[in-house]
Amino acid sequence: MYRWCTDEVEPHDRFDYWREVRAKGLFGVTVELERERRGDFCGEFSLRQLGGGGLVELKASHYTVERSNSDIAHTPGDAICVYQQLGSGGWFGGMRGSDFAIPNGSFATSHTDLPYRTAPLGAGGFHLRILKIPVSALPTRDERVRELTPRTFDDPTLAPLLGACFADLGEAAAGDDAAADTTSLVQALAQLALIERGIVRPGSRLGQAALRTARLSQARRLIARHLPDPNLAPAMVAGQLGVSVRHLHMLFETAAKSFSQTVTDERLKQSRRLMREAPDRLIADIATSCGFESLATYYRVFNAAYGMAPGDFRAQGAEGHTSRCHCNFPGAAAQPMRSRKT
């Protein structure tokens, strides 16, 4: 993973460096900001190759972006992009079709080699994820993929599926989920985008595979959300997912762990996090908050999984913390990153 933050550059050089080296050289776009505002500019981004695609997370104070015909000619991409808006929202314009806004939490798609302009809505600046998937990595050879002008997702049923896949990719990029099948996640996001744009049929082989991958991601995240509930069961998750219990179990048949094994594993991982983060909290309270029906069950399951009692794990001490840079973004709490390759 490559991470970079404007803290690495002197304040009077930050925007110029961002414009020439990061925006123009790395992303192939032209960025502008009024000269009197450049002294306050700050930005950060991460870039990682995952599953045949490139995942970018970018956060920066306000400026404008243009992908012009000359930018495209100089830095062609021939990829499709799926955007997840994480901040206060963004505006897109300057291409075929009408201008539009992407509110917080929403998604959009485009092909890299079509012109556009964009700027954040409000004073909060940019905060978004961008997944770029080369057209050459797509199993479909439909030429319409190169005609995808920027557009928001209109199908609300797909949004939770995209959100789950993006969240899993983000965790994999951060190293929190080494077991994630990033290739399947990247392809699922690409195919969901093409389903929404009418290029791939939901009932096709590609469409069904994408929906299975995305629904499994969403099911896992629903499990994580309801861990404290001791009544967490397949019927609950299937109902929220909008599928039958049988279909839910079929989704987990393709995974490394069954539904019940996934629930137990997530509860154990959550209990470990809580023991690290709250060293004075009673183990019995942690077990209950993670959904274990009794302290005896928790001790038995924990020892079987890790070969030690919860108290012995706690005695090993908390893990260290990673360093962070200190960009201060208007209107949002910064979650900065240091420049490094891993």
XYZ file of C-alpha atoms in Angstrom:
342
model
C 0.000 0.000 0.000
C 1.161 3.541 -0.756
C 0.077 6.354 1.555
C 0.856 10.024 1.274
C -0.060 13.157 3.231
C 0.667 16.844 2.621
C 2.376 16.990 6.010
C 5.389 15.696 4.067
C 5.660 19.033 2.198
C 6.169 22.606 3.380
C 2.828 24.475 3.669
C 3.547 26.941 0.828
C 4.350 24.034 -1.547
C 1.534 21.654 -0.621
C -1.050 22.489 -3.260
C 1.501 22.846 -6.067
C 2.957 19.449 -5.173
C -0.520 17.915 -4.968
C -1.465 19.423 -8.334
C 1.637 18.492 -10.312
C 2.839 15.245 -8.750
C -0.263 13.643 -7.254
C -3.154 14.877 -9.388
C -1.523 15.304 -12.794
C 1.171 12.636 -12.541
C -0.692 9.910 -10.668
C -4.377 10.438 -11.455
C -4.217 12.270 -14.790
C -6.453 15.189 -13.777
C -6.091 18.969 -13.608
C -6.818 20.550 -10.239
C -7.185 24.214 -9.329
C -7.521 26.322 -6.211
C -7.510 30.085 -5.713
C -3.986 31.225 -4.905
C -5.016 32.951 -1.675
C -6.421 29.647 -0.351
C -3.454 27.422 -1.165
C -1.643 28.071 2.099
C -4.412 26.271 3.991
C -4.611 23.287 1.661
C -4.121 19.783 3.022
C -4.772 16.351 1.615
C -4.001 12.676 1.972
C -4.626 9.509 0.045
C -3.884 5.816 -0.014
C -3.486 3.612 -3.075
C -3.390 -0.159 -3.155
C -3.656 -2.774 -5.888
C -6.271 -5.329 -4.886
C -7.777 -8.147 -6.896
C -6.834 -6.688 -10.266
C -8.099 -3.192 -9.434
C -6.718 -0.085 -7.759
C -8.423 1.167 -4.593
C -7.891 4.830 -3.759
C -9.145 6.579 -0.652
C -8.757 10.340 -0.837
C -9.441 13.106 1.646
C -8.557 16.729 0.954
C -9.718 20.271 1.577
C -11.738 22.044 -1.104
C -10.467 22.383 -4.693
C -11.797 21.702 -8.204
C -10.947 18.801 -10.521
C -11.164 18.458 -14.293
C -10.446 15.439 -16.477
C -10.061 17.162 -19.837
C -9.556 15.728 -23.317
C -5.889 16.721 -23.132
C -5.569 14.956 -19.741
C -7.118 11.846 -21.259
C -4.797 11.952 -24.263
C -1.760 12.376 -22.006
C -2.814 9.775 -19.381
C -5.352 7.315 -20.796
C -6.791 4.876 -18.307
C -9.255 2.588 -20.108
C -10.822 1.521 -16.823
C -14.187 1.766 -15.173
C -14.454 3.589 -11.869
C -16.861 2.975 -9.022
C -17.021 5.896 -6.582
C -18.209 5.804 -2.971
C -18.881 9.240 -1.526
C -17.829 9.340 2.138
C -17.832 13.063 2.843
C -20.289 15.919 2.528
C -21.032 15.172 -1.113
C -19.695 15.986 -4.546
C -20.819 17.662 -7.774
C -20.119 16.278 -11.258
C -20.574 18.130 -14.524
C -19.087 19.027 -17.879
C -19.908 15.770 -19.653
C -22.707 14.437 -21.831
C -25.943 14.474 -19.898
C -26.982 16.646 -16.982
C -24.927 17.658 -13.971
C -25.559 15.755 -10.763
C -24.600 15.575 -7.094
C -23.466 12.525 -5.139
C -24.679 12.741 -1.519
C -22.806 11.180 1.373
C -22.951 7.392 1.272
C -23.955 7.224 -2.388
C -22.228 5.631 -5.377
C -21.439 6.580 -8.967
C -19.731 4.979 -11.960
C -17.824 6.177 -15.002
C -15.201 5.255 -17.577
C -11.858 6.970 -16.989
C -11.454 8.323 -20.525
C -14.496 10.582 -20.715
C -14.187 14.251 -19.691
C -15.792 15.623 -16.535
C -15.461 18.261 -13.829
C -16.042 17.722 -10.137
C -15.902 19.640 -6.869
C -16.979 18.906 -3.303
C -20.287 20.219 -2.021
C -19.951 22.528 0.944
C -16.791 23.418 2.843
C -15.927 19.928 4.013
C -13.749 19.092 1.015
C -13.319 15.703 -0.637
C -13.621 12.334 1.038
C -14.253 9.367 -1.219
C -13.142 5.938 -2.298
C -12.490 5.170 -5.953
C -12.107 1.665 -7.314
C -10.518 1.557 -10.786
C -10.867 -1.705 -12.710
C -9.088 -1.966 -16.088
C -11.427 -2.873 -18.924
C -8.950 -5.600 -19.846
C -9.652 -7.254 -16.455
C -13.401 -7.458 -17.087
C -14.825 -10.727 -18.402
C -17.303 -8.835 -20.581
C -16.140 -7.357 -23.897
C -19.150 -5.094 -24.391
C -17.909 -1.814 -25.895
C -20.567 0.095 -23.958
C -18.288 -0.004 -20.922
C -16.245 2.739 -22.609
C -19.345 4.954 -22.883
C -20.041 5.195 -19.144
C -20.258 8.914 -18.489
C -20.304 9.707 -14.754
C -23.669 8.891 -13.200
C -25.052 8.036 -9.780
C -26.587 4.676 -8.966
C -30.359 4.771 -9.461
C -31.117 1.268 -8.097
C -31.505 1.507 -4.284
C -31.420 -2.291 -3.908
C -27.797 -2.366 -5.071
C -26.494 0.315 -2.695
C -26.221 -1.927 0.423
C -24.436 -4.561 -1.653
C -21.899 -2.058 -2.967
C -21.420 -0.670 0.526
C -20.646 -4.111 1.935
C -18.142 -4.917 -0.825
C -16.417 -1.534 -0.449
C -16.203 -2.008 3.320
C -14.634 -5.449 2.891
C -12.141 -4.087 0.361
C -11.260 -1.229 2.692
C -10.559 -3.658 5.524
C -8.464 -5.827 3.238
C -6.480 -2.756 2.137
C -5.868 -1.817 5.765
C -4.672 -5.342 6.521
C -7.604 -6.078 8.835
C -8.935 -8.938 6.708
C -6.114 -10.896 5.163
C -8.499 -13.703 4.186
C -10.716 -11.514 2.014
C -11.092 -12.671 -1.585
C -10.269 -9.316 -3.117
C -10.523 -10.536 -6.699
C -14.134 -11.620 -6.166
C -14.922 -8.330 -4.402
C -13.434 -6.233 -7.206
C -15.263 -8.212 -9.861
C -18.499 -8.030 -7.876
C -18.280 -4.248 -7.683
C -17.533 -4.019 -11.394
C -20.395 -6.314 -12.372
C -22.863 -4.593 -10.015
C -21.940 -1.311 -11.666
C -22.550 -2.839 -15.089
C -25.844 -4.341 -13.913
C -26.964 -0.889 -12.805
C -25.987 0.592 -16.170
C -27.843 -2.134 -18.111
C -24.753 -3.788 -19.614
C -24.857 -7.004 -17.545
C -28.112 -8.865 -16.816
C -28.701 -9.784 -13.136
C -29.678 -13.320 -14.154
C -26.570 -13.918 -16.252
C -23.653 -15.994 -15.005
C -21.616 -12.854 -14.291
C -24.548 -11.104 -12.661
C -25.411 -14.025 -10.395
C -21.790 -14.456 -9.308
C -21.559 -10.757 -8.422
C -24.797 -10.849 -6.453
C -23.667 -13.942 -4.516
C -20.364 -12.323 -3.555
C -22.025 -9.052 -2.552
C -24.791 -10.729 -0.564
C -22.246 -12.813 1.328
C -20.343 -9.627 2.198
C -23.558 -7.972 3.339
C -24.552 -11.048 5.380
C -21.215 -10.979 7.201
C -21.624 -7.314 7.980
C -25.164 -7.866 9.255
C -23.754 -10.552 11.541
C -21.129 -8.108 12.833
C -23.819 -5.474 13.438
C -25.987 -7.848 15.520
C -23.275 -9.654 17.493
C -24.562 -8.501 20.925
C -27.941 -10.153 20.243
C -27.883 -13.698 21.697
C -30.798 -14.517 19.393
C -28.771 -13.794 16.267
C -29.883 -16.514 13.858
C -30.049 -17.251 10.124
C -33.705 -16.187 9.906
C -32.870 -12.716 11.212
C -30.037 -12.158 8.739
C -31.908 -13.707 5.816
C -34.879 -11.434 6.464
C -32.731 -8.298 6.448
C -30.892 -9.523 3.375
C -34.162 -10.207 1.565
C -33.425 -13.870 0.813
C -34.641 -17.217 2.154
C -32.834 -19.022 4.967
C -31.941 -21.767 2.482
C -30.414 -19.197 0.119
C -28.443 -17.693 3.015
C -26.919 -21.087 3.887
C -26.102 -21.628 0.207
C -24.139 -18.346 0.229
C -22.006 -19.606 3.132
C -21.453 -22.980 1.446
C -19.001 -21.238 -0.891
C -17.184 -19.573 2.024
C -14.489 -20.945 4.307
C -16.848 -20.940 7.306
C -20.522 -21.721 7.804
C -23.014 -19.204 9.180
C -22.669 -20.447 12.766
C -18.873 -20.618 12.525
C -18.802 -17.048 11.194
C -20.956 -15.824 14.094
C -18.689 -17.504 16.665
C -15.527 -16.241 14.979
C -16.798 -12.657 14.848
C -17.855 -12.777 18.493
C -14.417 -14.032 19.501
C -12.630 -11.340 17.469
C -14.877 -8.656 18.956
C -14.150 -9.900 22.469
C -10.418 -9.718 21.789
C -10.750 -6.135 20.570
C -12.700 -5.176 23.671
C -10.118 -6.759 25.980
C -7.384 -4.728 24.290
C -9.361 -1.482 24.237
C -10.898 -1.759 27.734
C -8.359 -3.596 29.955
C -10.374 -2.911 33.119
C -13.698 -4.171 31.800
C -14.921 -7.420 33.346
C -14.493 -10.435 31.085
C -18.028 -11.564 31.955
C -19.361 -8.212 30.733
C -17.359 -8.510 27.494
C -18.689 -12.019 26.892
C -22.281 -10.856 27.353
C -21.818 -7.804 25.120
C -20.515 -10.059 22.339
C -23.587 -12.303 22.482
C -22.238 -15.363 24.303
C -25.020 -17.081 26.223
C -22.855 -17.758 29.298
C -19.383 -17.106 30.670
C -18.677 -20.848 30.661
C -19.498 -21.062 26.953
C -17.244 -18.097 26.230
C -14.284 -19.625 28.104
C -14.764 -22.984 26.372
C -15.021 -21.493 22.874
C -12.153 -19.029 23.426
C -9.806 -21.734 24.700
C -10.710 -24.039 21.808
C -9.974 -21.295 19.275
C -6.793 -19.793 20.749
C -5.385 -22.382 23.143
C -5.564 -20.065 26.141
C -8.082 -18.532 28.512
C -9.364 -14.964 27.931
C -7.513 -13.767 31.024
C -4.216 -15.109 29.678
C -4.800 -13.297 26.399
C -5.481 -10.053 28.261
C -2.274 -10.496 30.255
C -0.234 -10.403 27.072
C -0.962 -6.685 26.850
C -2.375 -4.339 24.242
C -0.933 -4.040 20.756
C 0.955 -0.898 19.713
C -0.569 1.972 17.842
C 0.416 3.186 14.375
C 1.588 6.756 13.869
C -0.625 9.229 12.066
C -0.123 12.521 10.333
C -2.196 15.509 11.333
C -4.017 17.060 8.377
C -6.846 19.247 9.652
C -9.812 19.118 7.263
C -12.623 21.665 7.616
C -15.976 20.240 8.562
C -14.786 16.696 9.328
C -12.563 14.838 11.750
C -9.379 13.859 9.971
C -8.228 10.255 9.797
C -4.782 10.913 8.384
C -2.076 8.671 6.971
C 1.686 8.659 6.680
C 3.608 8.269 3.457
C 4.849 4.716 3.203
C 4.917 1.622 1.066
C 4.071 -1.757 2.565
